[in-house]
Amino acid sequence: LRSDLLSNRFSDSSQSGKEVLWRSIIGMLGELEPNIYEDQSYERLVDFGHTFSPGIESASDFEITHGEAVSIDIALSAVLAGELGLLSGDIRDRILKALIDLELPVWTQLLTAERCEHGLRDSALHRGGWPNLVLPTEIGAAIFVKDTGAVARHLEEAVRALEELNREMGCQSVPACEAAELSQAAEA
């Protein structure tokens, strides 16, 4: 199942691909349904990957796709959770490996601590006044960080860690638009 999904990148209409998609839809609906009008809480697991990603997308003039930006946000959130002691190094590495194995980016040259701080402030505007940064604590579990002071202190080192990971991966863990630029630069 896994190799089938990875080899075709979920692009065919196989039964296994449909099953994964269906389970994802059911999971998202289960998360959203109890608070469909967002009148009880703005803490939603489905916001995982959606705090820093809007700034990355817009900074690229939307050349970086939504999915690529979300992947980078997930990678950054996993590294931050690890640095804050909320996530073990083994689980952090498992999350990063899954993204890399799926050939999703974990870093972009547009990922900066300043842009991430702006993302934290922006997310608070539509999450009841708090950023509610979703940080994983285990596979399938997370906490919501309201006070982002500690997060802000670790942003620079988390961004550097992802840049270094990308370098270790041969600079291949970047969005498609940057990979094309790197390839052209290497050929020149």
Tab-separated table of C-alpha atoms in Angstrom:
chain	number	residue	atom	x	y	z
A	1	LEU	CA	0.000	0.000	0.000
A	2	ARG	CA	2.656	2.518	1.062
A	3	SER	CA	4.951	1.910	-1.902
A	4	ASP	CA	1.974	2.059	-4.282
A	5	LEU	CA	0.893	5.424	-2.900
A	6	LEU	CA	4.426	6.800	-2.885
A	7	SER	CA	5.273	5.628	-6.380
A	8	ASN	CA	2.236	7.327	-7.941
A	9	ARG	CA	2.171	10.229	-5.420
A	10	PHE	CA	-1.560	9.635	-4.795
A	11	SER	CA	-2.208	10.661	-8.401
A	12	ASP	CA	-4.113	7.641	-9.627
A	13	SER	CA	-7.597	6.532	-8.718
A	14	SER	CA	-6.478	3.294	-7.073
A	15	GLN	CA	-8.510	1.872	-4.231
A	16	SER	CA	-5.685	2.505	-1.762
A	17	GLY	CA	-5.493	6.171	-2.768
A	18	LYS	CA	-9.247	6.542	-2.409
A	19	GLU	CA	-9.092	4.875	1.002
A	20	VAL	CA	-6.442	7.291	2.278
A	21	LEU	CA	-8.392	10.256	0.932
A	22	TRP	CA	-11.645	9.009	2.480
A	23	ARG	CA	-10.014	8.461	5.878
A	24	SER	CA	-8.551	11.960	5.708
A	25	ILE	CA	-11.949	13.477	4.963
A	26	ILE	CA	-13.608	11.567	7.794
A	27	GLY	CA	-10.835	12.616	10.190
A	28	MET	CA	-11.140	16.270	9.234
A	29	LEU	CA	-14.922	16.233	9.547
A	30	GLY	CA	-14.613	14.552	12.941
A	31	GLU	CA	-12.305	17.346	14.078
A	32	LEU	CA	-14.462	20.178	12.745
A	33	GLU	CA	-18.013	18.898	13.388
A	34	PRO	CA	-18.207	19.465	17.179
A	35	ASN	CA	-17.378	23.156	16.681
A	36	ILE	CA	-18.657	23.780	13.153
A	37	TYR	CA	-19.491	27.428	13.897
A	38	GLU	CA	-16.181	28.042	15.694
A	39	ASP	CA	-18.061	29.423	18.679
A	40	GLN	CA	-16.482	27.133	21.301
A	41	SER	CA	-12.770	27.192	20.522
A	42	TYR	CA	-10.262	28.136	17.887
A	43	GLU	CA	-8.038	25.175	18.754
A	44	ARG	CA	-8.222	22.911	15.707
A	45	LEU	CA	-5.816	20.130	14.801
A	46	VAL	CA	-6.571	20.789	11.135
A	47	ASP	CA	-4.642	24.050	11.504
A	48	PHE	CA	-1.446	21.968	11.735
A	49	GLY	CA	0.739	23.230	8.905
A	50	HIS	CA	-1.315	26.407	8.453
A	51	THR	CA	0.427	28.983	10.663
A	52	PHE	CA	3.607	29.762	8.726
A	53	SER	CA	2.526	28.447	5.315
A	54	PRO	CA	0.387	31.449	4.215
A	55	GLY	CA	3.408	33.758	4.505
A	56	ILE	CA	5.570	31.363	2.514
A	57	GLU	CA	2.975	31.082	-0.245
A	58	SER	CA	2.468	34.843	-0.543
A	59	ALA	CA	6.200	35.637	-0.363
A	60	SER	CA	6.695	33.355	-3.370
A	61	ASP	CA	3.899	35.096	-5.292
A	62	PHE	CA	2.159	31.715	-5.001
A	63	GLU	CA	4.808	29.873	-7.007
A	64	ILE	CA	5.194	27.644	-3.955
A	65	THR	CA	2.045	25.548	-3.868
A	66	HIS	CA	-0.224	25.324	-0.854
A	67	GLY	CA	0.795	21.712	-0.259
A	68	GLU	CA	4.504	22.540	-0.438
A	69	ALA	CA	4.081	25.441	2.003
A	70	VAL	CA	2.088	23.247	4.398
A	71	SER	CA	4.835	20.610	4.254
A	72	ILE	CA	7.462	23.215	5.190
A	73	ASP	CA	5.215	24.471	8.013
A	74	ILE	CA	4.804	20.911	9.330
A	75	ALA	CA	8.578	20.392	9.224
A	76	LEU	CA	9.180	23.667	11.081
A	77	SER	CA	6.500	22.855	13.662
A	78	ALA	CA	8.059	19.433	14.291
A	79	VAL	CA	11.516	20.950	14.766
A	80	LEU	CA	10.118	23.649	17.079
A	81	ALA	CA	8.247	21.032	19.120
A	82	GLY	CA	11.483	19.082	19.465
A	83	GLU	CA	13.445	22.133	20.557
A	84	LEU	CA	10.783	23.005	23.124
A	85	GLY	CA	10.919	19.481	24.561
A	86	LEU	CA	7.370	18.667	23.450
A	87	LEU	CA	8.337	16.020	20.896
A	88	SER	CA	11.020	13.355	21.067
A	89	GLY	CA	13.849	13.471	18.570
A	90	ASP	CA	12.781	10.076	17.214
A	91	ILE	CA	9.252	11.245	16.428
A	92	ARG	CA	10.533	14.563	15.014
A	93	ASP	CA	12.858	12.653	12.716
A	94	ARG	CA	10.037	10.279	11.725
A	95	ILE	CA	7.877	13.258	10.684
A	96	LEU	CA	10.728	14.816	8.694
A	97	LYS	CA	11.572	11.479	7.055
A	98	ALA	CA	7.944	10.999	6.008
A	99	LEU	CA	7.908	14.407	4.307
A	100	ILE	CA	11.231	13.739	2.581
A	101	ASP	CA	10.184	10.220	1.517
A	102	LEU	CA	7.084	11.743	-0.060
A	103	GLU	CA	9.414	14.166	-1.883
A	104	LEU	CA	7.828	17.119	-0.124
A	105	PRO	CA	9.929	20.149	0.760
A	106	VAL	CA	11.096	20.839	4.301
A	107	TRP	CA	12.793	24.181	3.601
A	108	THR	CA	12.669	27.179	1.304
A	109	GLN	CA	14.944	30.169	0.945
A	110	LEU	CA	11.848	32.210	1.879
A	111	LEU	CA	11.654	30.602	5.338
A	112	THR	CA	12.909	33.222	7.784
A	113	ALA	CA	12.377	33.788	11.495
A	114	GLU	CA	10.915	37.216	10.735
A	115	ARG	CA	8.382	35.800	8.284
A	116	CYS	CA	7.449	33.127	10.842
A	117	GLU	CA	6.952	35.733	13.592
A	118	HIS	CA	4.643	37.579	11.207
A	119	GLY	CA	2.784	34.299	10.599
A	120	LEU	CA	2.227	33.881	14.334
A	121	ARG	CA	0.765	37.394	14.563
A	122	ASP	CA	-1.393	36.890	11.464
A	123	SER	CA	-2.794	33.572	12.643
A	124	ALA	CA	-3.959	35.200	15.883
A	125	LEU	CA	-6.161	37.526	13.810
A	126	HIS	CA	-8.429	34.647	12.771
A	127	ARG	CA	-8.011	32.310	15.743
A	128	GLY	CA	-9.745	34.269	18.469
A	129	GLY	CA	-6.805	36.527	19.269
A	130	TRP	CA	-4.325	33.686	19.882
A	131	PRO	CA	-2.041	32.025	17.329
A	132	ASN	CA	-2.958	28.536	18.621
A	133	LEU	CA	0.189	27.183	17.010
A	134	VAL	CA	-0.309	23.447	16.576
A	135	LEU	CA	2.816	21.622	17.727
A	136	PRO	CA	2.971	17.826	17.599
A	137	THR	CA	3.642	15.886	20.806
A	138	GLU	CA	3.272	12.413	19.247
A	139	ILE	CA	2.085	11.055	15.923
A	140	GLY	CA	-1.581	12.103	15.851
A	141	ALA	CA	-1.418	14.275	18.988
A	142	ALA	CA	-0.600	17.926	19.495
A	143	ILE	CA	-0.865	20.908	21.789
A	144	PHE	CA	-1.934	24.450	20.978
A	145	VAL	CA	0.584	27.132	21.893
A	146	LYS	CA	-0.936	30.486	22.728
A	147	ASP	CA	2.093	32.223	24.266
A	148	THR	CA	4.601	32.296	21.474
A	149	GLY	CA	7.491	33.903	23.352
A	150	ALA	CA	9.372	30.615	23.699
A	151	VAL	CA	8.555	29.709	20.097
A	152	ALA	CA	9.909	33.044	18.842
A	153	ARG	CA	13.182	32.461	20.710
A	154	HIS	CA	13.679	29.161	18.854
A	155	LEU	CA	12.597	30.209	15.355
A	156	GLU	CA	16.047	31.200	14.092
A	157	GLU	CA	17.664	27.916	15.145
A	158	ALA	CA	14.717	25.865	13.827
A	159	VAL	CA	14.961	27.558	10.421
A	160	ARG	CA	18.730	26.906	10.384
A	161	ALA	CA	18.153	23.255	11.308
A	162	LEU	CA	15.826	22.801	8.323
A	163	GLU	CA	18.245	24.587	6.018
A	164	GLU	CA	20.998	22.236	7.188
A	165	LEU	CA	18.741	19.192	6.710
A	166	ASN	CA	18.027	20.342	3.160
A	167	ARG	CA	21.752	20.763	2.539
A	168	GLU	CA	22.337	17.212	3.856
A	169	MET	CA	19.668	15.993	1.425
A	170	GLY	CA	21.612	17.470	-1.491
A	171	CYS	CA	19.427	20.584	-1.617
A	172	GLN	CA	16.573	18.481	-3.013
A	173	SER	CA	14.054	19.113	-0.229
A	174	VAL	CA	12.792	22.426	-1.598
A	175	PRO	CA	9.649	23.487	-3.481
A	176	ALA	CA	9.523	22.600	-7.166
A	177	CYS	CA	9.974	26.213	-8.280
A	178	GLU	CA	13.224	26.501	-6.271
A	179	ALA	CA	14.461	23.088	-7.404
A	180	ALA	CA	14.185	24.276	-11.011
A	181	GLU	CA	16.169	27.431	-10.164
A	182	LEU	CA	18.858	25.382	-8.364
A	183	SER	CA	19.090	22.991	-11.302
A	184	GLN	CA	19.481	25.863	-13.780
A	185	ALA	CA	22.092	27.534	-11.586
A	186	ALA	CA	24.053	24.273	-11.318
A	187	GLU	CA	24.032	23.875	-15.118
A	188	ALA	CA	25.290	27.435	-15.675
